[in-house]
Amino acid sequence: MGFEQDRLAVELHPKIARFVRVLQEQDSGQFGICCGKVDVADITSGATSLMHRFCGDRFKLTLPYGGSSVIWEVLFNACRPDESPDFIFLEDEKFIPDPSTLPSLTNWDEDSEYSLLRVVEELLEEYRKYQIDQIQKYERLQFEYSSLTNAFALDKKLEVHINWKNKRINNVNFLIKLDVNFSSIPSYLTKDNPGEDSAVLLVKFYSVTGAKVTTQLFLSPRVENSLGGATRLRTPGWPSNGCLLVYVPYIITFLQHKVAEIERNYFMRRDMVTALLSQFGRSVTEHESESYHLITFLLEWNDFFFIVHFGMGEHFPDKGLTVKFQSVYHEDSNSDSPYEVEVDNFPYSPRWTATEVAERAKNFIDENVPQFQKDSVKYGIM
């Protein structure tokens, strides 16, 4: 049992703790588009001080929603822990859900430890609908929402959240789960990152007129690692006079192009390795069979044996191969590593086929190995 579960067991009435424990479990306790975790805080008791410990029966839930969070107070009765709880919606007192939309609350099942979880899920769905109703009062926000949902079948892939401060709107969040197909990303990029492939876009309006808008893209760890990290991605920002109807599909297309580029580069590297194997195959000593980033050959010229490393980065074929000669006889005079030289004049064009590059590689090696032999003798040490 972890620290959080220990805390619940100590502070909450045991019949109430079992409901709350399910809220925080890894599989069941994930809420909203971003599948965030719930936080339980400020556990207190409404019981008299004469009651023994383990009688906590009210607490605050912080739930992820719409790019921020909502805080709700849950009130059980430690004297009657099997009865359904009451809720206080601290940050939005105008939110009064219809009990008929909350079957798990009106038909509370005291025997199921999932009862509170079901109620919270139903309340969040009603809160989502409530927030959508609220933005209908503002012309720009109503346009953004209706134009986007009329064009795309978002269903529950969109969360809207009006954030208030001092009884005034501070900002309005549109949190959108993007419909991007990541299935073609090569498996070697995702195998060490379990979980789903997802992209979520947060668009924040700092006024109801859209005078200032910021955006942020959230990628699941698998996707972020595959695309090279958020800093390298350089997601396009919100354009002047932009709108969700144009910006959201633009970001989807941007991500799909990135995925297609990764897939294309992967197959181009694979084709390049295949072509090099065809040219030097019997001399291969090592090659990466998952990512196809590197292949190494042990070659011979006039009884002089040497190693050639061909490297292909993530941006191959747009950027060419790296070619490195390595001596099997000599060490670098400044270190204990083998003497090697990386060449910078290898002929390359992204328009050439893999077979043509491999043929040019053979010619290049034949032309340059005599000089490499001389340099290894001159600058290397036995």
mmCIF file with all atom_site columns, C-alpha atoms in Angstrom, residues 50-169:
data_model
loop_
_atom_site.group_PDB
_atom_site.id
_atom_site.type_symbol
_atom_site.label_atom_id
_atom_site.label_alt_id
_atom_site.label_comp_id
_atom_site.label_asym_id
_atom_site.label_entity_id
_atom_site.label_seq_id
_atom_site.pdbx_PDB_ins_code
_atom_site.Cartn_x
_atom_site.Cartn_y
_atom_site.Cartn_z
_atom_site.occupancy
_atom_site.B_iso_or_equiv
_atom_site.pdbx_formal_charge
_atom_site.auth_seq_id
_atom_site.auth_comp_id
_atom_site.auth_asym_id
_atom_site.auth_atom_id
_atom_site.pdbx_PDB_model_num
ATOM 1   C CA . LEU A 1 50  ? -16.419 12.070 20.898  1.00 0.00 ? 50  LEU A CA 1
ATOM 2   C CA . MET A 1 51  ? -16.241 9.666  17.961  1.00 0.00 ? 51  MET A CA 1
ATOM 3   C CA . HIS A 1 52  ? -13.081 7.619  17.571  1.00 0.00 ? 52  HIS A CA 1
ATOM 4   C CA . ARG A 1 53  ? -10.510 8.160  14.837  1.00 0.00 ? 53  ARG A CA 1
ATOM 5   C CA . PHE A 1 54  ? -10.958 6.949  11.253  1.00 0.00 ? 54  PHE A CA 1
ATOM 6   C CA . CYS A 1 55  ? -14.118 9.035  10.914  1.00 0.00 ? 55  CYS A CA 1
ATOM 7   C CA . GLY A 1 56  ? -13.171 11.416 8.082   1.00 0.00 ? 56  GLY A CA 1
ATOM 8   C CA . ASP A 1 57  ? -16.223 11.812 5.901   1.00 0.00 ? 57  ASP A CA 1
ATOM 9   C CA . ARG A 1 58  ? -15.701 14.934 3.782   1.00 0.00 ? 58  ARG A CA 1
ATOM 10  C CA . PHE A 1 59  ? -12.924 15.980 1.480   1.00 0.00 ? 59  PHE A CA 1
ATOM 11  C CA . LYS A 1 60  ? -12.089 17.989 -1.614  1.00 0.00 ? 60  LYS A CA 1
ATOM 12  C CA . LEU A 1 61  ? -11.557 16.450 -5.035  1.00 0.00 ? 61  LEU A CA 1
ATOM 13  C CA . THR A 1 62  ? -9.377  18.197 -7.587  1.00 0.00 ? 62  THR A CA 1
ATOM 14  C CA . LEU A 1 63  ? -10.271 16.844 -11.016 1.00 0.00 ? 63  LEU A CA 1
ATOM 15  C CA . PRO A 1 64  ? -8.470  17.543 -14.308 1.00 0.00 ? 64  PRO A CA 1
ATOM 16  C CA . TYR A 1 65  ? -10.790 19.199 -16.771 1.00 0.00 ? 65  TYR A CA 1
ATOM 17  C CA . GLY A 1 66  ? -10.511 21.425 -19.816 1.00 0.00 ? 66  GLY A CA 1
ATOM 18  C CA . GLY A 1 67  ? -6.808  22.173 -19.522 1.00 0.00 ? 67  GLY A CA 1
ATOM 19  C CA . SER A 1 68  ? -7.055  23.143 -15.858 1.00 0.00 ? 68  SER A CA 1
ATOM 20  C CA . SER A 1 69  ? -8.948  21.622 -12.941 1.00 0.00 ? 69  SER A CA 1
ATOM 21  C CA . VAL A 1 70  ? -12.147 21.836 -10.926 1.00 0.00 ? 70  VAL A CA 1
ATOM 22  C CA . ILE A 1 71  ? -12.480 21.463 -7.167  1.00 0.00 ? 71  ILE A CA 1
ATOM 23  C CA . TRP A 1 72  ? -15.528 19.790 -5.677  1.00 0.00 ? 72  TRP A CA 1
ATOM 24  C CA . GLU A 1 73  ? -16.241 19.076 -2.031  1.00 0.00 ? 73  GLU A CA 1
ATOM 25  C CA . VAL A 1 74  ? -17.707 15.660 -1.239  1.00 0.00 ? 74  VAL A CA 1
ATOM 26  C CA . LEU A 1 75  ? -19.714 15.215 1.960   1.00 0.00 ? 75  LEU A CA 1
ATOM 27  C CA . PHE A 1 76  ? -20.508 11.778 3.346   1.00 0.00 ? 76  PHE A CA 1
ATOM 28  C CA . ASN A 1 77  ? -21.946 11.115 6.789   1.00 0.00 ? 77  ASN A CA 1
ATOM 29  C CA . ALA A 1 78  ? -19.670 9.067  9.018   1.00 0.00 ? 78  ALA A CA 1
ATOM 30  C CA . CYS A 1 79  ? -22.678 8.129  11.140  1.00 0.00 ? 79  CYS A CA 1
ATOM 31  C CA . ARG A 1 80  ? -24.369 6.724  8.037   1.00 0.00 ? 80  ARG A CA 1
ATOM 32  C CA . PRO A 1 81  ? -21.458 5.890  5.716   1.00 0.00 ? 81  PRO A CA 1
ATOM 33  C CA . ASP A 1 82  ? -23.601 3.763  3.431   1.00 0.00 ? 82  ASP A CA 1
ATOM 34  C CA . GLU A 1 83  ? -25.697 6.722  2.293   1.00 0.00 ? 83  GLU A CA 1
ATOM 35  C CA . SER A 1 84  ? -24.962 8.645  -0.888  1.00 0.00 ? 84  SER A CA 1
ATOM 36  C CA . PRO A 1 85  ? -22.785 11.774 -0.594  1.00 0.00 ? 85  PRO A CA 1
ATOM 37  C CA . ASP A 1 86  ? -23.624 15.417 -1.213  1.00 0.00 ? 86  ASP A CA 1
ATOM 38  C CA . PHE A 1 87  ? -21.507 17.659 -3.421  1.00 0.00 ? 87  PHE A CA 1
ATOM 39  C CA . ILE A 1 88  ? -20.539 21.338 -3.259  1.00 0.00 ? 88  ILE A CA 1
ATOM 40  C CA . PHE A 1 89  ? -19.181 22.769 -6.505  1.00 0.00 ? 89  PHE A CA 1
ATOM 41  C CA . LEU A 1 90  ? -16.850 25.309 -4.976  1.00 0.00 ? 90  LEU A CA 1
ATOM 42  C CA . GLU A 1 91  ? -15.740 27.211 -8.057  1.00 0.00 ? 91  GLU A CA 1
ATOM 43  C CA . ASP A 1 92  ? -19.068 27.344 -9.856  1.00 0.00 ? 92  ASP A CA 1
ATOM 44  C CA . GLU A 1 93  ? -22.090 27.561 -7.588  1.00 0.00 ? 93  GLU A CA 1
ATOM 45  C CA . LYS A 1 94  ? -24.383 28.020 -10.613 1.00 0.00 ? 94  LYS A CA 1
ATOM 46  C CA . PHE A 1 95  ? -23.710 24.446 -11.669 1.00 0.00 ? 95  PHE A CA 1
ATOM 47  C CA . ILE A 1 96  ? -26.742 22.560 -10.368 1.00 0.00 ? 96  ILE A CA 1
ATOM 48  C CA . PRO A 1 97  ? -27.077 19.267 -12.243 1.00 0.00 ? 97  PRO A CA 1
ATOM 49  C CA . ASP A 1 98  ? -30.444 17.608 -12.710 1.00 0.00 ? 98  ASP A CA 1
ATOM 50  C CA . PRO A 1 99  ? -30.581 14.528 -10.412 1.00 0.00 ? 99  PRO A CA 1
ATOM 51  C CA . SER A 1 100 ? -32.294 12.564 -13.192 1.00 0.00 ? 100 SER A CA 1
ATOM 52  C CA . THR A 1 101 ? -29.006 12.723 -15.149 1.00 0.00 ? 101 THR A CA 1
ATOM 53  C CA . LEU A 1 102 ? -27.122 11.114 -12.252 1.00 0.00 ? 102 LEU A CA 1
ATOM 54  C CA . PRO A 1 103 ? -28.451 7.552  -11.956 1.00 0.00 ? 103 PRO A CA 1
ATOM 55  C CA . SER A 1 104 ? -25.443 6.383  -9.943  1.00 0.00 ? 104 SER A CA 1
ATOM 56  C CA . LEU A 1 105 ? -26.239 9.016  -7.321  1.00 0.00 ? 105 LEU A CA 1
ATOM 57  C CA . THR A 1 106 ? -30.008 8.669  -7.194  1.00 0.00 ? 106 THR A CA 1
ATOM 58  C CA . ASN A 1 107 ? -29.649 4.866  -7.145  1.00 0.00 ? 107 ASN A CA 1
ATOM 59  C CA . TRP A 1 108 ? -26.626 4.761  -4.877  1.00 0.00 ? 108 TRP A CA 1
ATOM 60  C CA . ASP A 1 109 ? -25.159 1.269  -4.508  1.00 0.00 ? 109 ASP A CA 1
ATOM 61  C CA . GLU A 1 110 ? -23.551 1.066  -1.106  1.00 0.00 ? 110 GLU A CA 1
ATOM 62  C CA . ASP A 1 111 ? -22.159 -2.406 -1.860  1.00 0.00 ? 111 ASP A CA 1
ATOM 63  C CA . SER A 1 112 ? -20.095 -1.353 -4.876  1.00 0.00 ? 112 SER A CA 1
ATOM 64  C CA . GLU A 1 113 ? -16.747 0.317  -4.276  1.00 0.00 ? 113 GLU A CA 1
ATOM 65  C CA . TYR A 1 114 ? -17.090 1.884  -7.745  1.00 0.00 ? 114 TYR A CA 1
ATOM 66  C CA . SER A 1 115 ? -20.178 3.904  -6.799  1.00 0.00 ? 115 SER A CA 1
ATOM 67  C CA . LEU A 1 116 ? -18.389 7.194  -6.129  1.00 0.00 ? 116 LEU A CA 1
ATOM 68  C CA . LEU A 1 117 ? -16.322 6.808  -9.285  1.00 0.00 ? 117 LEU A CA 1
ATOM 69  C CA . ARG A 1 118 ? -19.481 6.397  -11.377 1.00 0.00 ? 118 ARG A CA 1
ATOM 70  C CA . VAL A 1 119 ? -21.068 9.463  -9.792  1.00 0.00 ? 119 VAL A CA 1
ATOM 71  C CA . VAL A 1 120 ? -17.985 11.605 -10.454 1.00 0.00 ? 120 VAL A CA 1
ATOM 72  C CA . GLU A 1 121 ? -17.928 10.446 -14.084 1.00 0.00 ? 121 GLU A CA 1
ATOM 73  C CA . GLU A 1 122 ? -21.590 11.367 -14.526 1.00 0.00 ? 122 GLU A CA 1
ATOM 74  C CA . LEU A 1 123 ? -21.067 14.740 -12.829 1.00 0.00 ? 123 LEU A CA 1
ATOM 75  C CA . LEU A 1 124 ? -18.115 15.529 -15.100 1.00 0.00 ? 124 LEU A CA 1
ATOM 76  C CA . GLU A 1 125 ? -20.236 14.773 -18.150 1.00 0.00 ? 125 GLU A CA 1
ATOM 77  C CA . GLU A 1 126 ? -22.960 17.102 -16.898 1.00 0.00 ? 126 GLU A CA 1
ATOM 78  C CA . TYR A 1 127 ? -20.346 19.720 -16.102 1.00 0.00 ? 127 TYR A CA 1
ATOM 79  C CA . ARG A 1 128 ? -19.011 19.440 -19.656 1.00 0.00 ? 128 ARG A CA 1
ATOM 80  C CA . LYS A 1 129 ? -22.503 20.103 -21.017 1.00 0.00 ? 129 LYS A CA 1
ATOM 81  C CA . TYR A 1 130 ? -22.965 22.968 -18.568 1.00 0.00 ? 130 TYR A CA 1
ATOM 82  C CA . GLN A 1 131 ? -19.746 24.654 -19.727 1.00 0.00 ? 131 GLN A CA 1
ATOM 83  C CA . ILE A 1 132 ? -20.844 24.338 -23.352 1.00 0.00 ? 132 ILE A CA 1
ATOM 84  C CA . ASP A 1 133 ? -24.145 26.025 -22.454 1.00 0.00 ? 133 ASP A CA 1
ATOM 85  C CA . GLN A 1 134 ? -22.269 28.866 -20.760 1.00 0.00 ? 134 GLN A CA 1
ATOM 86  C CA . ILE A 1 135 ? -20.209 29.826 -23.800 1.00 0.00 ? 135 ILE A CA 1
ATOM 87  C CA . GLN A 1 136 ? -23.373 30.199 -25.889 1.00 0.00 ? 136 GLN A CA 1
ATOM 88  C CA . LYS A 1 137 ? -23.742 33.599 -24.222 1.00 0.00 ? 137 LYS A CA 1
ATOM 89  C CA . TYR A 1 138 ? -20.664 34.947 -25.984 1.00 0.00 ? 138 TYR A CA 1
ATOM 90  C CA . GLU A 1 139 ? -20.795 35.391 -29.750 1.00 0.00 ? 139 GLU A CA 1
ATOM 91  C CA . ARG A 1 140 ? -17.147 34.686 -30.542 1.00 0.00 ? 140 ARG A CA 1
ATOM 92  C CA . LEU A 1 141 ? -16.933 31.639 -28.275 1.00 0.00 ? 141 LEU A CA 1
ATOM 93  C CA . GLN A 1 142 ? -20.234 30.322 -29.564 1.00 0.00 ? 142 GLN A CA 1
ATOM 94  C CA . PHE A 1 143 ? -18.952 30.647 -33.127 1.00 0.00 ? 143 PHE A CA 1
ATOM 95  C CA . GLU A 1 144 ? -15.708 28.858 -32.296 1.00 0.00 ? 144 GLU A CA 1
ATOM 96  C CA . TYR A 1 145 ? -17.539 25.971 -30.666 1.00 0.00 ? 145 TYR A CA 1
ATOM 97  C CA . SER A 1 146 ? -20.400 25.547 -33.139 1.00 0.00 ? 146 SER A CA 1
ATOM 98  C CA . SER A 1 147 ? -18.266 25.891 -36.280 1.00 0.00 ? 147 SER A CA 1
ATOM 99  C CA . LEU A 1 148 ? -15.778 23.329 -34.982 1.00 0.00 ? 148 LEU A CA 1
ATOM 100 C CA . THR A 1 149 ? -18.352 20.776 -33.810 1.00 0.00 ? 149 THR A CA 1
ATOM 101 C CA . ASN A 1 150 ? -20.437 21.154 -36.965 1.00 0.00 ? 150 ASN A CA 1
ATOM 102 C CA . ALA A 1 151 ? -17.392 20.359 -39.089 1.00 0.00 ? 151 ALA A CA 1
ATOM 103 C CA . PHE A 1 152 ? -15.939 17.533 -37.002 1.00 0.00 ? 152 PHE A CA 1
ATOM 104 C CA . ALA A 1 153 ? -17.498 14.685 -35.015 1.00 0.00 ? 153 ALA A CA 1
ATOM 105 C CA . LEU A 1 154 ? -15.787 15.533 -31.747 1.00 0.00 ? 154 LEU A CA 1
ATOM 106 C CA . ASP A 1 155 ? -18.406 14.149 -29.359 1.00 0.00 ? 155 ASP A CA 1
ATOM 107 C CA . LYS A 1 156 ? -16.518 13.835 -26.050 1.00 0.00 ? 156 LYS A CA 1
ATOM 108 C CA . LYS A 1 157 ? -13.164 14.787 -27.569 1.00 0.00 ? 157 LYS A CA 1
ATOM 109 C CA . LEU A 1 158 ? -13.739 18.450 -26.696 1.00 0.00 ? 158 LEU A CA 1
ATOM 110 C CA . GLU A 1 159 ? -13.806 20.078 -23.270 1.00 0.00 ? 159 GLU A CA 1
ATOM 111 C CA . VAL A 1 160 ? -14.611 23.764 -22.737 1.00 0.00 ? 160 VAL A CA 1
ATOM 112 C CA . HIS A 1 161 ? -13.807 25.475 -19.456 1.00 0.00 ? 161 HIS A CA 1
ATOM 113 C CA . ILE A 1 162 ? -14.542 29.052 -18.413 1.00 0.00 ? 162 ILE A CA 1
ATOM 114 C CA . ASN A 1 163 ? -12.117 30.120 -15.689 1.00 0.00 ? 163 ASN A CA 1
ATOM 115 C CA . TRP A 1 164 ? -13.391 32.887 -13.437 1.00 0.00 ? 164 TRP A CA 1
ATOM 116 C CA . LYS A 1 165 ? -11.394 35.329 -11.319 1.00 0.00 ? 165 LYS A CA 1
ATOM 117 C CA . ASN A 1 166 ? -12.963 37.956 -9.087  1.00 0.00 ? 166 ASN A CA 1
ATOM 118 C CA . LYS A 1 167 ? -16.362 37.229 -10.670 1.00 0.00 ? 167 LYS A CA 1
ATOM 119 C CA . ARG A 1 168 ? -14.992 37.995 -14.136 1.00 0.00 ? 168 ARG A CA 1
ATOM 120 C CA . ILE A 1 169 ? -13.915 35.655 -16.923 1.00 0.00 ? 169 ILE A CA 1
#
